Amino acid sequence: MMKHTSRRSFLGTAASAVAGSAVVPSLVSAFPAPAVLRSRASKFAAVSSANGIRGVARAVELMMSGIDTLDAAVEGVKIQELDPNDNSVGYGGLPNEAGVVQLDASCMHGPTKRAGAVGALEGIKTPSEVARLVMKYTDHILLVGEGAKRFALSYGFQEVDLLTPESREAWLRWRANRGKDDDYLDVPRGEDVGARVTGTINMNVTNAKGEISSITTTSGLSWKIPGRVGDSPIVGAGQYCDNDIGAAGSTGRGESCIMVCGGFLTVEHMRQGMSPTDAALETCRRAVAMSAPRLLHPDGQPNYGLTFYAINKAGETGAASFYPSRYAAHDGNEATIRDTAYLFPRR
Ligand code: GLY
């Protein structure tokens, strides 16, 4: 743990050393310098949600060959976006209540202090790439809906049907069982009725120069109200990156992550000296504390899930969840699935 106290006392010393100057001391207090993790060497590393186990391996491999951190992370998450069997992201992601797949993504590039995002993007398999284009080629950060699609098409993306036979079937089952009084016959008892899920991939990476990037991409909450966006395309919620400190992001109930600016808050916890795991766990605590009563069981434990993933400038990784969960990490040598820290044992 650092350092906060010692940094304060350093500033105190610096301020007294220039006593006599009317300008410098007031600047020092008005613009306190961020605590910067400079003491340890950086390394190639990556952390992501568990579905990113192939992605962290790809991202680290690419960074080791000299590819930029964000470009490597985009290639890592694209594996899931293009995988029809991952129903939480990109192609094959579960649709909204109208049966339309709407995708969200955001990214940050630490070295250049830039961000890009898209929300409710339809018909494009890889929203991560479109978010990066918003970042690279516009003065904006977030494009949504029809405008985001037109923007993607202008760069040559192909519009495709993002529903797979499996994701359409899941939606049809959900629609059939949606209400007792509609005209759709219910799915017979005992059959899969299309349970509601949130799924996402968040990935945060560092290279040996200490450059950091982060990205999150998702199809969001299944059967959502059309137009709903969660935390994933919200810079500071679904992911956040500060090249001096680290990066963090989330999966799970996006509305609750937005309530605590989860990505940003986790990076701020690391700025205060917490390890990535402790920083993520502290953000989980805040999310529970900010949960409305309807989101809590009578014993105060949340009735929903949220997980935060974090990496610091030294390439140390960690993750924490409300309940026991798993995540993927690459330490520069190998990619492994690990257990998250958690607040409550499984209910
Ligand atoms: N965390 C993904 C979402 O809520 O959309």
XYZ file of C-alpha atoms and ligand atoms in Angstrom:
352
model
C 0.000 0.000 0.000
C 1.249 3.504 -0.571
C 2.161 6.318 -0.210
C -0.660 8.716 0.069
C 0.593 10.046 3.339
C 4.165 10.191 2.205
C 3.184 11.997 -0.994
C 1.245 14.547 1.028
C 4.191 15.121 3.302
C 6.442 15.503 0.249
C 4.139 18.192 -1.115
C 4.181 19.831 2.289
C 7.973 19.901 2.214
C 8.025 21.208 -1.340
C 5.550 23.915 -0.463
C 7.558 25.070 2.546
C 10.733 25.035 0.479
C 9.257 27.661 -1.810
C 7.674 29.716 0.944
C 8.176 33.265 -0.072
C 6.812 32.693 -3.520
C 3.197 33.796 -3.727
C 2.425 31.680 -6.790
C 3.912 28.221 -6.485
C 2.378 27.113 -3.182
C -1.150 27.924 -4.345
C -0.538 26.028 -7.598
C 0.627 23.035 -5.620
C -2.584 22.877 -3.646
C -4.808 23.684 -6.618
C -3.348 20.987 -8.858
C -2.109 18.143 -6.676
C 0.021 15.785 -8.733
C -1.424 12.299 -9.202
C 0.267 9.479 -7.388
C 2.169 7.645 -10.118
C 3.331 4.055 -9.889
C 6.873 4.431 -11.119
C 8.769 2.224 -8.764
C 8.347 -1.113 -10.539
C 9.202 -2.132 -14.072
C 6.275 -2.738 -16.392
C 5.675 -5.969 -18.281
C 3.476 -7.543 -20.910
C 0.245 -8.576 -19.218
C -3.498 -8.729 -19.760
C -6.629 -9.334 -17.713
C -10.152 -10.021 -18.915
C -13.427 -11.690 -18.161
C -13.154 -15.483 -18.310
C -14.470 -15.621 -21.892
C -11.300 -13.750 -22.875
C -8.916 -16.623 -22.178
C -8.041 -16.894 -25.888
C -8.110 -13.123 -26.193
C -5.524 -12.378 -23.511
C -3.160 -14.876 -25.139
C -3.654 -13.219 -28.534
C -3.270 -9.693 -27.122
C -0.018 -10.476 -25.305
C 1.373 -12.319 -28.321
C 0.637 -9.291 -30.510
C 2.074 -6.788 -28.018
C 5.243 -8.874 -27.799
C 5.556 -8.595 -31.580
C 5.417 -4.810 -31.287
C 1.705 -4.149 -31.871
C 0.192 -1.208 -30.007
C -1.628 -2.010 -26.747
C -5.106 -0.990 -27.926
C -4.742 -2.671 -31.317
C -3.695 -5.850 -29.497
C -6.653 -5.648 -27.108
C -9.079 -5.109 -30.010
C -7.734 -8.246 -31.700
C -8.168 -10.084 -28.387
C -11.826 -9.159 -27.903
C -12.649 -9.649 -31.590
C -12.199 -13.382 -31.051
C -15.354 -13.296 -28.918
C -17.192 -10.779 -31.105
C -16.787 -13.055 -34.125
C -17.515 -16.281 -32.231
C -21.148 -17.292 -32.888
C -21.064 -19.421 -29.745
C -20.453 -16.479 -27.392
C -24.006 -15.180 -26.962
C -22.906 -12.176 -24.912
C -20.884 -10.313 -27.515
C -20.957 -9.366 -31.201
C -22.207 -11.902 -33.777
C -24.556 -14.346 -32.041
C -25.144 -11.991 -29.120
C -28.648 -12.181 -27.647
C -31.040 -9.530 -29.002
C -33.314 -6.941 -27.418
C -37.024 -7.507 -26.769
C -37.786 -6.801 -30.432
C -35.360 -9.488 -31.596
C -32.735 -6.983 -32.785
C -29.098 -7.325 -31.692
C -27.780 -3.961 -30.461
C -24.091 -3.870 -29.581
C -22.117 -1.546 -27.289
C -18.352 -1.020 -26.972
C -15.835 1.484 -25.662
C -12.079 1.730 -25.545
C -9.281 3.907 -24.180
C -5.705 4.300 -25.374
C -3.549 5.256 -22.426
C -0.486 6.681 -24.212
C -2.506 9.184 -26.260
C -5.222 9.791 -23.627
C -8.020 9.119 -26.099
C -11.316 7.260 -25.976
C -14.007 6.062 -28.364
C -17.346 4.295 -28.024
C -20.472 3.115 -29.796
C -23.897 2.324 -28.340
C -26.892 0.412 -29.703
C -24.989 -0.360 -32.910
C -26.893 -2.721 -35.236
C -25.653 -4.953 -38.045
C -21.895 -4.719 -37.446
C -20.066 -7.722 -36.000
C -17.156 -5.916 -34.338
C -18.220 -2.810 -32.388
C -14.760 -2.765 -30.768
C -13.282 -1.762 -34.127
C -15.911 0.926 -34.647
C -15.247 2.352 -31.165
C -11.561 2.541 -32.058
C -12.421 4.376 -35.306
C -14.495 6.918 -33.366
C -11.452 7.425 -31.154
C -8.938 7.698 -33.994
C -10.801 9.676 -36.628
C -13.300 11.935 -34.872
C -13.369 14.644 -32.262
C -16.209 12.767 -30.512
C -16.201 9.943 -28.015
C -19.604 8.242 -28.323
C -21.757 7.549 -31.395
C -25.048 5.686 -31.047
C -27.724 3.925 -33.050
C -28.280 4.744 -36.713
C -25.499 7.345 -36.703
C -23.012 4.805 -35.363
C -24.026 2.340 -38.075
C -23.731 4.914 -40.863
C -20.318 5.847 -39.482
C -19.216 2.194 -39.561
C -20.557 1.669 -43.087
C -18.629 4.725 -44.275
C -15.424 2.932 -43.268
C -16.355 -0.133 -45.312
C -17.898 -2.396 -42.670
C -20.443 -4.871 -44.037
C -23.954 -4.863 -42.581
C -24.964 -8.389 -41.564
C -27.727 -10.148 -39.627
C -26.171 -10.629 -36.184
C -28.709 -13.272 -35.129
C -27.521 -16.863 -35.356
C -30.077 -19.688 -35.510
C -29.320 -20.338 -31.826
C -29.727 -16.749 -30.641
C -32.962 -16.362 -32.653
C -34.278 -19.591 -31.096
C -33.423 -18.312 -27.583
C -35.291 -15.069 -28.299
C -38.328 -16.879 -29.741
C -38.511 -19.026 -26.606
C -38.313 -15.978 -24.387
C -41.004 -14.187 -26.437
C -43.279 -17.230 -26.284
C -43.132 -17.319 -22.487
C -43.111 -13.603 -21.953
C -46.711 -13.221 -20.811
C -49.735 -15.362 -20.070
C -52.169 -13.111 -21.941
C -50.418 -12.745 -25.278
C -51.131 -14.757 -28.421
C -47.935 -16.812 -28.362
C -48.237 -20.339 -26.971
C -45.894 -20.897 -24.033
C -42.827 -23.101 -24.332
C -43.772 -26.409 -22.647
C -42.899 -26.732 -18.970
C -39.399 -28.066 -18.357
C -37.976 -26.623 -21.602
C -35.487 -23.754 -21.775
C -37.489 -20.526 -21.694
C -34.655 -18.140 -22.498
C -33.384 -16.931 -19.127
C -32.187 -13.312 -19.078
C -28.398 -12.930 -19.120
C -25.783 -10.208 -19.194
C -22.490 -11.085 -20.751
C -19.619 -9.004 -21.972
C -15.883 -9.057 -22.516
C -13.652 -6.496 -20.831
C -9.897 -6.563 -21.436
C -7.096 -4.425 -19.989
C -3.487 -4.717 -21.148
C 0.020 -3.399 -20.481
C 3.260 -3.679 -22.414
C 6.875 -3.601 -21.291
C 7.015 0.182 -21.798
C 4.192 0.642 -19.305
C 1.683 1.606 -21.973
C -1.867 0.685 -21.030
C -5.158 0.251 -22.902
C -8.638 -0.992 -22.109
C -11.689 -2.154 -24.033
C -15.148 -3.528 -23.336
C -17.636 -4.937 -25.848
C -21.053 -6.528 -25.377
C -24.481 -7.340 -26.738
C -25.752 -6.152 -23.361
C -28.650 -7.394 -21.343
C -30.683 -9.932 -23.276
C -34.282 -8.924 -24.099
C -33.539 -5.312 -23.106
C -35.757 -2.395 -24.068
C -34.622 -1.272 -27.546
C -32.134 1.551 -27.207
C -30.957 0.538 -23.740
C -27.221 0.824 -23.297
C -25.443 -0.461 -20.232
C -22.046 0.378 -18.813
C -19.936 -1.043 -21.642
C -20.017 1.996 -23.969
C -19.759 4.455 -21.072
C -16.165 5.606 -20.632
C -15.492 5.548 -16.900
C -18.074 2.829 -16.254
C -17.553 -0.224 -18.499
C -13.853 0.535 -18.782
C -11.335 3.227 -17.950
C -7.620 3.688 -18.472
C -5.097 6.152 -17.024
C -1.654 5.536 -18.476
C -0.003 6.690 -15.228
C -1.934 4.256 -13.040
C -3.695 1.328 -14.748
C -6.961 0.248 -16.328
C -10.140 -1.475 -15.231
C -13.498 -2.602 -16.541
C -16.516 -4.655 -15.727
C -19.027 -7.318 -16.667
C -22.434 -7.885 -15.148
C -25.370 -5.602 -14.412
C -24.376 -2.464 -16.280
C -26.818 -0.128 -14.582
C -25.150 -0.849 -11.233
C -21.670 -0.284 -12.652
C -22.790 3.072 -14.063
C -24.073 4.050 -10.606
C -20.509 3.912 -9.227
C -18.545 4.858 -12.384
C -16.976 1.443 -11.827
C -14.037 1.497 -14.246
C -12.963 4.964 -13.147
C -13.471 4.224 -9.466
C -11.342 1.080 -9.656
C -8.498 3.022 -11.287
C -8.851 5.675 -8.581
C -8.574 2.977 -5.930
C -5.309 1.856 -7.561
C -4.155 5.474 -7.628
C -4.551 5.459 -3.849
C -2.176 2.506 -3.710
C -4.464 -0.499 -3.721
C -3.525 -3.654 -5.607
C -5.708 -4.429 -8.646
C -7.592 -7.076 -6.666
C -8.206 -4.823 -3.654
C -9.206 -1.962 -5.936
C -11.773 -4.148 -7.706
C -13.099 -5.495 -4.400
C -13.513 -1.991 -3.007
C -15.531 -1.030 -6.087
C -17.745 -4.082 -5.508
C -18.391 -2.823 -1.960
C -19.361 0.587 -3.310
C -21.707 -0.971 -5.878
C -23.521 -2.919 -3.164
C -23.748 0.215 -1.024
C -25.257 2.101 -3.995
C -27.822 -0.610 -4.778
C -31.499 0.273 -4.453
C -33.388 -1.940 -1.961
C -35.138 -3.838 -4.785
C -31.704 -5.095 -5.879
C -30.873 -6.575 -2.479
C -31.969 -9.737 -0.729
C -33.377 -9.264 2.777
C -29.909 -9.978 4.216
C -28.445 -7.078 2.205
C -26.656 -9.194 -0.374
C -27.209 -8.240 -4.016
C -29.618 -10.209 -6.206
C -27.522 -9.512 -9.285
C -23.910 -9.967 -10.380
C -21.060 -7.580 -11.096
C -17.349 -8.234 -11.605
C -14.444 -5.804 -11.981
C -11.113 -6.578 -13.683
C -8.008 -4.450 -13.159
C -4.382 -4.077 -14.198
C -1.808 -1.610 -12.880
C 1.135 0.019 -14.598
C 3.447 -2.714 -13.358
C 1.333 -5.326 -15.170
C -0.141 -6.798 -11.986
C -3.676 -8.072 -12.510
C -6.692 -8.913 -10.383
C -10.463 -9.205 -10.362
C -13.263 -9.180 -7.821
C -16.917 -10.060 -7.872
C -19.913 -10.045 -5.534
C -19.941 -13.844 -5.540
C -17.172 -16.328 -6.467
C -16.388 -16.127 -10.161
C -13.534 -16.656 -12.635
C -11.449 -14.437 -14.853
C -8.628 -14.730 -17.390
C -5.155 -13.299 -16.949
C -1.843 -13.396 -18.781
C 1.287 -12.595 -16.782
C 3.637 -12.449 -19.764
C 4.350 -16.164 -19.591
C 1.008 -17.897 -19.838
C -2.735 -17.324 -19.907
C -4.666 -18.853 -17.015
C -8.176 -18.893 -15.605
C -8.183 -17.707 -12.008
C -10.676 -17.277 -9.164
C -11.840 -13.749 -8.448
C -11.817 -12.249 -4.995
C -15.419 -11.868 -3.769
C -17.594 -10.224 -1.153
C -20.010 -13.050 -0.340
C -19.808 -16.852 -0.603
C -22.127 -18.284 -3.259
C -25.766 -18.094 -2.128
N -22.317 -5.041 -18.536
C -23.007 -5.177 -19.737
C -24.329 -4.564 -19.757
O -24.963 -4.394 -18.729
O -24.814 -4.247 -20.828
